[in-house]
Coordinates of C-alpha atoms and ligand atoms in Angstrom, one line a residue:
M241 CA 15.7 27.7 1.7
L242 CA 15.3 25.6 4.8
Y243 CA 11.8 23.9 4.7
D244 CA 10.0 23.0 7.9
C245 CA 9.3 19.5 6.5
A246 CA 10.1 17.4 3.4
V247 CA 7.5 14.8 2.7
I248 CA 8.9 11.9 0.6
G249 CA 6.1 10.2 -1.3
G250 CA 2.9 11.8 -2.6
G251 CA 0.3 9.1 -2.2
P252 CA -2.7 9.5 0.3
A253 CA -0.3 9.5 3.3
G254 CA 2.1 12.1 2.0
M255 CA -0.5 14.4 0.5
S256 CA -2.6 14.3 3.7
A257 CA 0.5 15.1 5.8
S258 CA 1.3 18.0 3.5
L259 CA -2.3 19.3 3.7
V260 CA -2.3 19.3 7.5
L261 CA 1.2 20.9 7.6
G262 CA 0.3 23.5 5.0
R263 CA -2.8 24.5 7.0
A264 CA -0.5 24.7 10.1
R265 CA 1.4 27.4 8.1
R266 CA 4.5 25.2 7.7
N267 CA 6.7 25.4 4.7
V268 CA 6.5 21.9 3.1
I269 CA 8.2 20.4 0.1
L270 CA 6.5 17.2 -1.2
F271 CA 8.5 14.9 -3.5
D272 CA 6.7 12.3 -5.5
D273 CA 7.8 10.1 -8.4
N274 CA 4.2 9.0 -8.9
E275 CA 4.5 5.2 -8.7
P276 CA 1.7 4.4 -6.2
R277 CA 0.8 0.8 -5.2
N278 CA -2.7 1.0 -6.5
A279 CA -1.7 2.3 -10.0
V280 CA -2.8 -1.1 -11.4
T281 CA -6.4 -0.8 -10.2
R282 CA -9.4 0.9 -11.9
E283 CA -11.3 1.9 -8.8
S284 CA -10.4 2.5 -5.2
H285 CA -13.0 1.6 -2.6
G286 CA -13.9 2.3 1.0
F287 CA -12.8 5.9 1.4
L288 CA -16.0 7.7 2.6
T289 CA -17.2 10.2 0.1
R290 CA -14.8 8.8 -2.6
D291 CA -15.9 5.1 -2.8
G292 CA -15.1 3.8 -6.3
V293 CA -12.9 6.7 -7.3
K294 CA -10.2 6.2 -9.9
P295 CA -6.8 6.4 -8.0
N296 CA -5.6 9.0 -10.5
E297 CA -8.7 11.1 -10.0
L298 CA -8.2 11.0 -6.2
K299 CA -4.7 12.2 -6.7
K300 CA -5.8 15.0 -9.0
I301 CA -8.4 16.2 -6.4
A302 CA -5.8 16.1 -3.7
R303 CA -3.3 18.1 -5.7
T304 CA -5.9 20.7 -6.5
E305 CA -6.6 21.0 -2.7
L306 CA -2.9 21.3 -1.9
S307 CA -2.4 24.0 -4.5
K308 CA -4.6 26.4 -2.4
Y309 CA -1.8 26.6 0.2
P310 CA 1.1 28.7 -0.9
S311 CA 3.5 27.2 1.6
I312 CA 3.2 23.7 0.0
I313 CA 5.6 23.0 -2.9
L314 CA 5.1 19.8 -5.0
Q315 CA 8.0 18.4 -6.9
R316 CA 7.7 15.5 -9.3
M317 CA 11.0 14.0 -8.3
K318 CA 12.5 10.9 -6.8
I319 CA 14.6 11.2 -3.8
A320 CA 17.9 9.3 -4.0
S321 CA 19.5 10.0 -0.6
I322 CA 19.1 11.9 2.6
R323 CA 21.8 13.0 5.1
K324 CA 21.2 14.1 8.7
G325 CA 23.1 17.2 9.8
D326 CA 23.1 18.9 13.2
N327 CA 19.9 20.9 12.7
H328 CA 18.6 19.8 9.4
F329 CA 18.4 17.1 6.7
S330 CA 20.1 17.4 3.3
I331 CA 17.9 15.8 0.6
E332 CA 19.2 14.8 -2.8
T333 CA 17.1 14.0 -5.8
L334 CA 17.9 11.5 -8.5
E335 CA 18.8 14.4 -10.7
G336 CA 21.3 15.7 -8.1
E337 CA 19.3 18.7 -6.9
L338 CA 19.7 19.5 -3.2
Y339 CA 17.1 20.6 -0.7
S340 CA 17.1 21.1 3.1
A341 CA 14.5 20.5 5.7
R342 CA 14.2 20.4 9.5
K343 CA 11.9 17.3 9.5
I344 CA 11.3 14.4 7.1
I345 CA 8.2 12.3 6.7
F346 CA 8.6 9.1 4.8
A347 CA 5.4 8.2 3.0
T348 CA 7.0 6.1 0.3
G349 CA 4.5 3.2 0.4
V350 CA 5.6 -0.3 -0.6
K351 CA 6.3 -2.2 -3.8
E352 CA 4.5 -5.4 -4.6
A353 CA 6.1 -8.6 -5.9
L354 CA 3.4 -10.9 -7.5
P355 CA 3.6 -14.7 -7.5
N356 CA 5.3 -16.1 -10.5
I357 CA 2.2 -17.1 -12.5
E358 CA 1.9 -16.5 -16.3
G359 CA -0.6 -13.7 -17.1
I360 CA -1.0 -12.4 -13.5
Q361 CA 0.1 -8.8 -14.4
T362 CA -2.8 -8.5 -16.8
F363 CA -5.4 -9.4 -14.2
Y364 CA -4.0 -7.9 -11.0
G365 CA -6.1 -4.9 -10.1
N366 CA -8.9 -5.8 -12.5
S367 CA -10.2 -9.2 -11.4
I368 CA -7.4 -10.5 -9.2
Y369 CA -6.8 -8.7 -6.0
S370 CA -5.0 -8.9 -2.6
C371 CA -7.4 -7.2 -0.1
P372 CA -11.0 -8.3 0.3
Y373 CA -11.8 -5.2 2.3
C374 CA -10.8 -3.2 -0.8
D375 CA -12.3 -5.3 -3.5
G376 CA -14.3 -8.2 -1.9
W377 CA -17.7 -6.4 -2.6
E378 CA -17.0 -6.4 -6.4
M379 CA -16.2 -10.2 -6.1
K380 CA -19.2 -11.1 -4.0
E381 CA -20.8 -14.5 -4.9
K382 CA -18.4 -15.0 -7.8
A383 CA -16.3 -18.1 -8.5
I384 CA -13.1 -17.1 -6.7
A385 CA -9.7 -18.7 -6.6
I386 CA -7.6 -18.1 -3.4
I387 CA -4.1 -18.5 -4.7
S388 CA -1.4 -18.4 -2.0
N389 CA 1.5 -20.5 -0.7
H390 CA 1.5 -18.4 2.5
Q391 CA 1.4 -19.9 6.0
A392 CA -1.7 -17.9 6.8
I393 CA -3.8 -19.1 3.9
F394 CA -6.5 -20.6 6.1
E395 CA -7.1 -17.2 7.6
S396 CA -7.6 -15.7 4.1
I397 CA -10.0 -18.5 3.2
K398 CA -12.1 -17.9 6.4
L399 CA -12.2 -14.2 5.6
I400 CA -13.0 -14.4 1.9
Y401 CA -15.7 -17.0 2.6
N402 CA -17.8 -14.0 3.9
W403 CA -17.9 -12.5 0.4
S404 CA -18.3 -15.7 -1.6
K405 CA -18.8 -19.4 -0.8
N406 CA -18.0 -20.3 -4.4
L407 CA -14.3 -20.8 -3.7
I408 CA -11.4 -22.9 -4.8
V409 CA -8.1 -22.9 -2.9
C410 CA -4.8 -23.1 -4.8
T411 CA -1.6 -23.5 -2.7
D412 CA 0.7 -23.3 -5.7
G413 CA 2.8 -26.4 -4.9
S414 CA 3.0 -25.9 -1.1
H415 CA 1.4 -28.0 1.6
T416 CA 0.6 -25.5 4.3
L417 CA -2.8 -26.6 5.3
S418 CA -3.2 -29.1 8.2
E419 CA -5.4 -32.2 7.9
E420 CA -7.9 -30.5 10.2
E421 CA -8.1 -27.5 7.9
K422 CA -8.4 -29.6 4.8
S423 CA -11.4 -31.5 6.4
E424 CA -13.0 -28.1 7.1
L425 CA -12.6 -27.1 3.4
E426 CA -14.2 -30.5 2.4
R427 CA -17.1 -29.9 4.8
K428 CA -17.7 -26.5 3.2
E429 CA -17.3 -28.0 -0.3
I430 CA -14.3 -25.9 -1.1
Q431 CA -12.0 -27.7 -3.6
L432 CA -8.3 -27.7 -2.8
F433 CA -5.6 -27.8 -5.6
E434 CA -2.1 -28.3 -4.2
Q435 CA -0.3 -28.5 -7.5
K436 CA 1.7 -25.7 -9.0
V437 CA -0.3 -22.9 -10.8
K438 CA 0.9 -22.3 -14.3
Q439 CA -1.3 -19.6 -15.8
L440 CA -4.3 -17.4 -15.5
V441 CA -6.3 -17.0 -18.7
G442 CA -9.0 -14.5 -19.8
N443 CA -9.2 -11.2 -21.6
E444 CA -9.3 -7.5 -21.0
G445 CA -8.2 -7.9 -17.5
M446 CA -11.0 -10.3 -16.6
V447 CA -9.8 -13.7 -15.6
K448 CA -11.8 -16.7 -16.9
A449 CA -9.8 -19.7 -15.8
I450 CA -6.9 -20.9 -13.8
R451 CA -4.6 -23.5 -15.4
F452 CA -2.4 -25.7 -13.3
A453 CA 1.1 -27.2 -14.3
D454 CA -0.5 -30.7 -14.6
G455 CA -2.9 -29.4 -17.3
V456 CA -6.0 -29.2 -15.1
E457 CA -8.0 -26.0 -15.9
V458 CA -10.8 -24.6 -13.6
P459 CA -13.1 -21.8 -14.6
I460 CA -13.1 -18.8 -12.3
E461 CA -14.3 -15.2 -12.3
G462 CA -11.8 -13.6 -9.9
G463 CA -9.2 -14.3 -7.4
F464 CA -7.2 -13.2 -4.4
I465 CA -3.4 -13.6 -4.1
T466 CA -0.9 -12.9 -1.4
P467 CA 1.7 -10.5 -2.8
E468 CA 5.1 -10.0 -1.2
W469 CA 5.7 -6.5 0.0
V470 CA 9.1 -5.1 -1.0
S471 CA 10.3 -2.3 1.2
T472 CA 10.9 1.2 -0.1
T473 CA 12.6 2.2 3.1
S474 CA 16.3 1.8 2.3
I475 CA 16.8 5.5 2.7
A476 CA 15.1 5.5 6.1
Q477 CA 17.1 2.4 7.1
S478 CA 20.4 4.1 6.1
L479 CA 19.5 6.9 8.5
G480 CA 19.1 4.4 11.3
C481 CA 15.3 4.0 11.4
E482 CA 14.1 0.7 12.9
I483 CA 11.9 -1.6 11.0
D484 CA 9.6 -4.3 12.2
K485 CA 9.6 -8.0 11.3
N486 CA 7.5 -7.3 8.2
G487 CA 9.9 -4.6 6.9
G488 CA 7.6 -1.6 8.0
L489 CA 9.0 1.5 9.7
N490 CA 8.3 1.5 13.5
T491 CA 6.5 4.6 14.7
D492 CA 4.8 6.0 17.8
G493 CA 1.2 7.3 17.7
L494 CA 2.2 10.5 15.9
G495 CA 4.4 9.0 13.2
R496 CA 7.7 9.5 15.0
T497 CA 10.4 6.9 14.2
N498 CA 13.3 6.1 16.6
I499 CA 15.4 8.8 14.8
E500 CA 14.8 12.3 15.9
G501 CA 13.3 14.5 13.1
I502 CA 12.2 11.5 11.0
Y503 CA 8.5 10.4 10.8
A504 CA 6.6 7.9 8.7
A505 CA 3.1 7.3 7.6
G506 CA 1.0 5.0 5.4
D507 CA 1.9 1.7 3.8
V508 CA 5.6 2.3 4.6
T509 CA 4.7 1.5 8.2
T510 CA 2.1 -1.3 7.5
P511 CA 0.5 -1.9 4.1
S512 CA -3.2 -1.2 4.5
Q513 CA -5.8 1.1 2.8
V514 CA -6.1 4.6 1.4
V515 CA -8.2 6.0 4.3
I516 CA -5.7 4.6 6.8
A517 CA -2.7 6.0 5.0
A518 CA -4.4 9.4 4.8
G519 CA -5.2 9.2 8.5
E520 CA -1.6 8.3 9.4
G521 CA -0.3 11.1 7.2
S522 CA -2.5 13.5 9.2
K523 CA -1.1 12.1 12.5
A524 CA 2.5 12.3 11.3
A525 CA 1.9 16.0 10.3
I526 CA 0.6 16.7 13.8
G527 CA 3.7 15.0 15.2
V528 CA 6.0 17.2 13.1
N529 CA 4.1 20.3 14.0
T530 CA 4.0 19.5 17.7
D531 CA 7.8 19.0 17.7
L532 CA 8.5 22.1 15.7
T533 CA 6.3 24.1 18.0
N534 CA 8.0 22.8 21.1
E535 CA 11.5 23.5 19.6
D536 CA 10.6 27.0 18.5
F537 CA 8.2 28.5 21.2
V538 CA 10.8 29.0 23.9
K539 CA 14.3 29.7 22.3
Ligands
FAD173 C1 -4.5 -3.9 -6.6 C2 -4.7 -2.9 -5.4 C3 -6.0 -2.5 -5.1 C4 -6.2 -1.6 -4.0 N1 -7.4 -1.2 -3.7 C5 -7.7 -0.4 -2.7 C6 -9.0 0.1 -2.4 O1 -9.9 -0.3 -3.2 N2 -9.2 0.8 -1.3 C7 -8.1 1.2 -0.5 O2 -8.4 1.9 0.4 N3 -6.9 0.8 -0.8 C8 -6.6 0.0 -1.8 N4 -5.3 -0.4 -2.1 C9 -4.3 -0.1 -1.1 C10 -3.8 1.4 -1.4 O3 -3.3 1.5 -2.7 C11 -2.7 1.7 -0.4 O4 -3.0 1.4 0.9 C12 -2.4 3.2 -0.4 O5 -2.1 3.6 -1.8 C13 -1.2 3.6 0.5 O6 -0.9 5.0 0.4 P1 0.5 5.5 0.7 O7 0.5 7.0 0.5 O8 1.1 4.9 1.9 O9 1.4 4.8 -0.5 P2 1.3 5.0 -2.1 O10 -0.1 5.3 -2.5 O11 1.9 3.8 -2.7 O12 2.2 6.2 -2.4 C14 3.6 6.3 -2.2 C15 4.2 7.3 -3.2 O13 5.6 7.5 -2.8 C16 6.3 7.6 -4.0 N5 7.7 7.3 -3.7 C17 8.3 6.2 -3.2 N6 9.6 6.3 -3.0 C18 9.9 7.6 -3.4 C19 11.1 8.4 -3.4 N7 12.3 7.9 -3.1 N8 11.0 9.7 -3.9 C20 9.9 10.2 -4.3 N9 8.7 9.5 -4.2 C21 8.7 8.3 -3.8 C22 5.7 6.6 -4.9 O14 6.0 6.8 -6.3 C23 4.2 6.8 -4.6 O15 3.6 7.8 -5.5 C24 -5.1 -1.2 -3.2 C25 -3.8 -1.7 -3.5 C26 -3.6 -2.5 -4.6 C27 -2.2 -3.0 -4.9

């Protein structure tokens, strides 16, 4: 069977794209190997009507909604490669199964690489986060460590200061802050630690202290880090899709990449939030449906 569209990735972006395409009476096959970025977190915030929902619960609701549309097929499979033919794409799963589709939407998200700090995996998503818009409210007025050796750390400090003024700043061995920025921190009574961070300590996901390589330990109740985003776009790149300087896929306003027939939505373009990924999925679906309509109406 030749599907109208294959959606690769079943997070908010891919499922939203599938819903819109299914409702547009398109035959859709959605592949997902179920490793979403927010799997580590207990609650997802900021999606109107679903604020605080468990990520798994959101996925379950979405799958139930998709199951109402007979032209949407869900496959719990990882896609290993895609080839572009004259009129369609050949899609191969990791298990070697082959599928064909006229259009492809990449909604594969990003992978995160956390800083090399002992214990961080236990706390990330429970009391250590990366996005204040997602989890700042839960951290409000708490004793927070901003841990980052990133160039833009001062921007993060300014932002997170809105949620809590009880901050310490840990640059993990780097010296990225200017003298002017350091004086600003001093003026705001924000302590700066420029030595290497060794470990986070606490229990049941709740961080209690940050320990530095020189033995200094400071009590904290939460933290924000700057993870590195590792691209999941090697298949898209192998098909010739352009990426931006941050490794995200370049798209127009309707999810179209530079390669005809290939679209992208969600974190794979720019890591952001569930509601934004879902919105981009909807836009990419409209892009696909517009292009299929234009190709088919006058033949
Ligand atoms: C700790 C943490 C907390 C967060 N909290 C919030 C929050 O409170 N509110 C909020 O709005 N956002 C939050 N986010 C961000 C949110 O998780 C992402 O913005 C959102 O999940 C992006 O959706 P997506 O569909 O683009 O990607 P994802 O949700 O990551 O989904 C991508 C899917 O594609 C699949 N996939 C990838 N490659 C393949 C392949 N080759 N074949 C088949 N499937 C594939 C993956 O397994 C995955 O299931 C948080 C993120 C983190 C890390």
